[in-house]
C-alpha cells in the first residue's frame, strides 16, 4: 500500500506552477500517485446531493477546477515515475470515443502511469450542460465503459448499444496495457458498488466511518464473486476527504488527525486490502506534503 494526494488544481490556490511543484515534490518523497477530479461548474443555487444530504451550496473552491486530463498531461511531462490518477471523472458526461481517446493519449504520453477513476455522475446541472439525460445513468455508465473498452481493443473497432454506437473504424492510440489503463469506480450507493464489481472495475470509496467502509468493501467483494471475478484482482483505492494534521485531533474520522493517529489506523485499512490511500486534503500543499513525507517514512512497508 502506498499514498497520494490531490493536486492543487482547484480553488484560489490553483496555478500551473503550484500543480507542477506539488507533483514533483510528491514524486521526490516517494508518494505513489497524484490525483485530480472533475467538476464542470459550480451552480450558485443550492445543489441536491441525490438523497445523501439536503440541498446545499457546493464549496466555493469548485468555482475554479482545472480539467483533470489536461492537468495530468502537464504533470506527466514534468515527472517520470509517480502514477497519475482521476478521482473521479463522470464518464457519461463525455462521448465514449472522445474520452477513451483522451485517456489513451495521456496513458501513452505518461508511459502507462494513468489510473482512471470513473463515476456515473450525480449533479443534475452537469448532465444538463453536457446535454445528456440523467435518467438511467447507471445503465448508461455500464454501456459507456463497454464502448471505451471496445475503443481500446483491436482495430477495427465496432460497437452497437442502446445509448452508443461506433461504426467500424480504426481508433488510436491504444493504451500501453492491453485492454486499457487501470480503472476504478467512484461508487457510494450499494447498487453502484455492486455494478462496479460486475463490470470488473476496482473500487474508489470515500471513507466516512469504519463500519461504512468495511461494509462497502464487503459488498464489493461479494458482488465480484457472484459475477465470477476474483475480488483480489480488483484494486481498492480509499479516498479520504480530510486532512492529516500536525497535532492529534479528537472526534476525527478514519485516516485523519495526526501522523500518529493515521499510523494507528493503517492496519485496519490494510486489512481491507487497500492498494492506495488518497488524501483530498484541505490544508496548504506544503503542509500536506510534509505530513505525507513523514507518514511515508514511518509507515510499515
Coordinates of C-alpha atoms in Angstrom, one line a residue:
X1 CA 0.0 0.0 0.0
X2 CA 1.2 3.5 -0.8
X3 CA -0.2 7.0 -0.5
X4 CA -1.2 10.0 -2.6
X5 CA -2.9 13.4 -2.6
X6 CA -5.0 15.7 -4.7
X7 CA -3.1 18.3 -6.8
X8 CA -3.8 22.0 -6.2
X9 CA -5.8 22.1 -9.4
X10 CA -8.9 23.8 -8.0
X11 CA -9.8 26.8 -5.9
X12 CA -8.0 30.1 -5.3
X13 CA -4.6 28.3 -4.9
X14 CA -4.7 26.6 -8.3
X15 CA -1.9 27.5 -10.7
X16 CA 0.3 25.7 -13.2
X17 CA 3.3 26.4 -11.0
X18 CA 1.6 25.0 -7.9
X19 CA 0.5 21.9 -9.7
X20 CA 4.0 21.1 -11.0
X21 CA 5.7 21.9 -7.7
X22 CA 3.4 19.6 -5.7
X23 CA 3.7 16.8 -8.3
X24 CA 7.5 17.0 -8.4
X25 CA 7.8 17.0 -4.6
X26 CA 5.3 14.2 -4.3
X27 CA 7.4 12.1 -6.6
X28 CA 10.6 13.1 -4.8
X29 CA 9.3 12.0 -1.4
X30 CA 8.1 8.7 -2.7
X31 CA 4.3 9.1 -2.9
X32 CA 2.6 6.6 -5.2
X33 CA 0.2 8.9 -7.1
X34 CA -1.1 12.4 -7.5
X35 CA -4.8 12.9 -8.3
X36 CA -7.2 15.3 -10.0
X37 CA -11.0 15.4 -10.2
X38 CA -13.7 16.7 -12.5
X39 CA -16.2 19.4 -11.8
X40 CA -17.8 21.1 -14.8
X41 CA -19.4 24.0 -13.0
X42 CA -20.4 25.4 -9.6
X43 CA -24.1 26.3 -9.6
X44 CA -24.8 29.4 -7.5
X45 CA -28.0 27.8 -6.2
X46 CA -28.0 25.0 -3.6
X47 CA -27.4 21.6 -5.1
X48 CA -29.1 18.3 -4.4
X49 CA -26.8 15.6 -3.4
X50 CA -29.0 12.8 -4.6
X51 CA -30.6 11.9 -1.2
X52 CA -27.3 11.6 0.7
X53 CA -27.6 15.1 2.2
X54 CA -30.1 18.1 2.0
X55 CA -29.5 20.6 -0.8
X56 CA -26.6 22.9 -0.1
X57 CA -24.2 25.2 -1.9
X58 CA -21.1 23.5 -3.4
X59 CA -17.7 24.5 -1.9
X60 CA -16.5 27.9 -3.2
X61 CA -13.3 26.2 -4.4
X62 CA -15.3 24.5 -7.1
X63 CA -15.7 27.8 -8.9
X64 CA -12.3 27.1 -10.5
X65 CA -11.4 23.5 -11.3
X66 CA -8.8 22.7 -13.9
X67 CA -9.7 19.9 -16.4
X68 CA -8.3 16.7 -14.9
X69 CA -6.7 15.2 -18.0
X70 CA -5.1 18.4 -19.2
X71 CA -3.7 18.9 -15.7
X72 CA -2.3 15.3 -15.6
X73 CA -0.8 15.8 -19.1
X74 CA 1.1 18.8 -17.8
X75 CA 2.3 16.8 -14.8
X76 CA 3.3 13.8 -17.0
X77 CA 5.8 16.0 -18.8
X78 CA 7.4 17.0 -15.5
X79 CA 7.6 13.7 -13.7
X80 CA 8.7 10.2 -14.6
X81 CA 7.6 7.6 -12.0
X82 CA 4.6 8.7 -10.0
X83 CA 1.2 7.5 -11.1
X84 CA -1.4 9.9 -12.4
X85 CA -5.0 9.5 -11.2
X86 CA -8.5 10.8 -11.6
X87 CA -10.9 10.6 -8.6
X88 CA -13.2 10.9 -10.4
X89 CA -14.4 11.7 -14.0
X90 CA -18.1 11.4 -14.6
X91 CA -17.9 9.2 -17.7
X92 CA -21.5 9.7 -19.1
X93 CA -20.8 13.5 -19.4
X94 CA -18.4 12.6 -22.3
X95 CA -18.9 10.7 -25.6
X96 CA -17.1 7.4 -25.0
X97 CA -14.9 7.6 -28.1
X98 CA -13.7 11.1 -27.1
X99 CA -13.0 10.2 -23.5
X100 CA -11.4 6.8 -24.5
X101 CA -9.0 8.6 -26.9
X102 CA -8.1 11.3 -24.4
X103 CA -7.3 8.7 -21.7
X104 CA -5.3 6.5 -24.1
X105 CA -3.3 9.5 -25.3
X106 CA -2.5 10.5 -21.7
X107 CA -1.6 6.9 -20.9
X108 CA 0.8 6.7 -23.8
X109 CA 2.4 10.1 -23.1
X110 CA 2.9 9.2 -19.5
X111 CA 4.4 5.8 -20.2
X112 CA 1.4 3.8 -18.8
X113 CA 1.2 5.7 -15.5
X114 CA -2.5 6.5 -15.7
X115 CA -5.1 5.3 -13.1
X116 CA -8.7 6.2 -14.1
X117 CA -11.3 6.7 -11.5
X118 CA -14.8 6.9 -13.2
X119 CA -18.2 7.7 -11.8
X120 CA -21.7 7.6 -13.2
X121 CA -22.3 11.3 -12.3
X122 CA -24.8 12.7 -9.9
X123 CA -25.3 16.5 -10.3
X124 CA -28.3 17.4 -12.5
X125 CA -26.7 20.7 -13.6
X126 CA -23.7 18.9 -15.1
X127 CA -25.9 16.5 -17.0
X128 CA -27.9 19.5 -18.3
X129 CA -24.9 21.4 -19.6
X130 CA -23.5 18.2 -21.1
X131 CA -26.7 17.6 -23.0
X132 CA -27.0 14.1 -21.5
X133 CA -30.2 12.6 -19.9
X134 CA -29.7 12.0 -16.2
X135 CA -32.1 9.1 -16.1
X136 CA -30.8 5.6 -16.3
X137 CA -27.3 6.8 -15.7
X138 CA -26.2 3.5 -14.1
X139 CA -27.1 1.6 -17.3
X140 CA -25.5 4.4 -19.4
X141 CA -22.3 4.2 -17.3
X142 CA -22.1 0.4 -17.9
X143 CA -22.5 0.8 -21.6
X144 CA -20.1 3.7 -21.8
X145 CA -17.4 1.6 -20.2
X146 CA -18.1 -1.3 -22.7
X147 CA -17.8 1.2 -25.5
X148 CA -14.5 2.6 -24.2
X149 CA -13.1 -0.9 -23.8
X150 CA -14.0 -1.6 -27.4
X151 CA -12.1 1.5 -28.4
X152 CA -9.1 0.3 -26.5
X153 CA -9.3 -3.2 -28.1
X154 CA -8.0 -4.3 -31.5
X155 CA -8.9 -2.5 -34.7
X156 CA -11.3 -2.3 -36.4
X157 CA -13.5 -1.1 -33.6
X158 CA -17.2 -1.5 -33.8
X159 CA -19.9 -1.1 -31.0
X160 CA -23.6 -1.1 -31.0
X161 CA -25.6 -0.5 -27.9
X162 CA -28.7 1.2 -26.6
X163 CA -27.0 4.5 -25.9
X164 CA -23.9 4.5 -28.0
X165 CA -22.8 3.3 -31.5
X166 CA -19.4 3.3 -33.1
X167 CA -19.1 2.5 -36.8
X168 CA -16.4 0.0 -37.8
X169 CA -13.3 2.2 -37.5
X170 CA -9.6 2.4 -36.7
X171 CA -9.2 4.3 -33.5
X172 CA -5.9 5.1 -31.9
X173 CA -3.7 5.4 -30.0
X174 CA -4.2 2.3 -27.9
X175 CA -3.3 2.4 -24.2
X176 CA 0.0 1.0 -23.0
X177 CA -1.6 -2.0 -21.3
X178 CA -3.8 -4.3 -23.4
X179 CA -7.4 -3.6 -22.5
X180 CA -6.8 -0.1 -21.2
X181 CA -5.4 1.7 -18.1
X182 CA -6.2 0.7 -14.5
X183 CA -9.9 1.5 -13.9
X184 CA -11.6 2.3 -10.6
X185 CA -15.3 3.2 -9.9
X186 CA -16.1 6.1 -7.6
X187 CA -19.2 4.5 -6.0
X188 CA -21.2 5.2 -2.9
X189 CA -24.6 3.6 -3.3
X190 CA -24.9 -0.1 -2.9
X191 CA -26.2 -0.6 -6.5
X192 CA -23.2 1.3 -7.9
X193 CA -20.7 -0.6 -5.8
X194 CA -22.2 -3.9 -7.0
X195 CA -22.2 -2.7 -10.6
X196 CA -18.5 -1.8 -10.3
X197 CA -17.7 -5.3 -9.2
X198 CA -19.7 -6.9 -12.0
X199 CA -18.0 -4.7 -14.6
X200 CA -14.6 -5.7 -13.3
X201 CA -13.6 -2.3 -12.0
X202 CA -11.6 -1.5 -9.0
X203 CA -13.2 0.5 -6.2
X204 CA -12.6 4.1 -5.1
X205 CA -14.7 4.5 -2.0
X206 CA -14.8 7.6 0.2
X207 CA -14.2 6.7 3.9
X208 CA -16.6 8.4 6.3
X209 CA -16.7 5.8 9.0
X210 CA -15.0 2.4 9.5
X211 CA -18.3 0.5 9.5
X212 CA -19.3 2.2 6.3
X213 CA -16.0 1.4 4.6
X214 CA -15.9 -2.2 5.7
X215 CA -19.5 -2.8 4.6
X216 CA -18.8 -1.2 1.2
X217 CA -15.7 -3.4 0.6
X218 CA -17.6 -6.5 1.7
X219 CA -20.5 -5.7 -0.7
X220 CA -18.0 -5.1 -3.5
X221 CA -16.1 -8.4 -2.9
X222 CA -19.3 -10.5 -2.6
X223 CA -20.6 -9.0 -5.8
X224 CA -17.3 -9.7 -7.6
X225 CA -17.5 -13.4 -6.5
X226 CA -21.1 -13.7 -7.7
X227 CA -20.0 -12.3 -11.1
X228 CA -17.3 -14.9 -11.3
X229 CA -14.5 -12.4 -10.8
X230 CA -11.5 -12.7 -8.4
X231 CA -12.0 -10.0 -5.8
X232 CA -8.3 -9.9 -5.0
X233 CA -7.6 -8.8 -8.6
X234 CA -9.8 -5.7 -8.3
X235 CA -7.8 -2.9 -6.6
X236 CA -9.2 -0.7 -3.8
X237 CA -8.1 2.9 -3.6
X238 CA -9.5 4.6 -0.5
X239 CA -10.3 8.3 -0.7
X240 CA -10.1 10.4 2.5
X241 CA -11.9 13.7 2.3
X242 CA -10.0 15.1 5.2
X243 CA -6.5 16.1 6.4
X244 CA -3.5 14.8 8.3
X245 CA -2.6 17.4 10.9
X246 CA 0.4 18.4 13.0
X247 CA -1.4 17.7 16.2
X248 CA -3.8 14.9 17.4
X249 CA -7.5 15.5 16.9
X250 CA -10.4 14.3 18.9
X251 CA -13.6 13.2 17.2
X252 CA -11.8 12.5 14.0
X253 CA -12.9 10.4 11.1
X254 CA -10.8 7.5 9.9
X255 CA -7.4 8.2 8.4
X256 CA -7.4 11.8 9.6
X257 CA -5.8 13.5 12.5
X258 CA -2.1 13.4 13.4
X259 CA 0.5 11.2 11.7
X260 CA 0.5 9.0 14.9
X261 CA -3.3 8.6 14.7
X262 CA -3.2 7.8 11.0
X263 CA -0.4 5.2 11.6
X264 CA -2.7 3.6 14.2
X265 CA -5.4 3.4 11.5
X266 CA -3.3 1.9 8.8
X267 CA -3.6 -1.7 9.9
X268 CA -7.3 -1.6 9.7
X269 CA -7.3 -0.2 6.1
X270 CA -4.6 -2.7 5.1
X271 CA -6.8 -5.5 6.4
X272 CA -9.4 -4.4 3.8
X273 CA -6.8 -5.0 1.0
X274 CA -6.5 -1.3 0.0
X275 CA -3.7 -0.8 -2.5
X276 CA -3.5 3.0 -2.1
X277 CA -4.9 5.8 0.2
X278 CA -5.6 9.2 -1.3
X279 CA -6.0 12.3 0.8
X280 CA -8.1 15.1 -0.7
X281 CA -6.7 17.5 2.0
X282 CA -7.9 21.0 2.7
X283 CA -4.6 22.2 4.1
X284 CA -1.9 24.1 2.2
X285 CA 0.1 22.0 -0.2
X286 CA 3.4 22.4 1.7
X287 CA 1.7 21.1 4.9
X288 CA 0.2 18.2 3.0
X289 CA 3.5 17.2 1.6
X290 CA 5.3 17.5 4.9
X291 CA 2.9 15.2 6.8
X292 CA 2.7 12.7 3.9
X293 CA 6.6 12.6 3.8
X294 CA 6.6 11.7 7.5
X295 CA 3.8 9.2 7.1
X296 CA 5.6 7.5 4.1
X297 CA 8.8 7.3 6.0
X298 CA 7.2 5.8 9.1
X299 CA 4.6 3.5 7.6
X300 CA 5.4 -0.2 7.6
X301 CA 6.3 -1.5 4.1

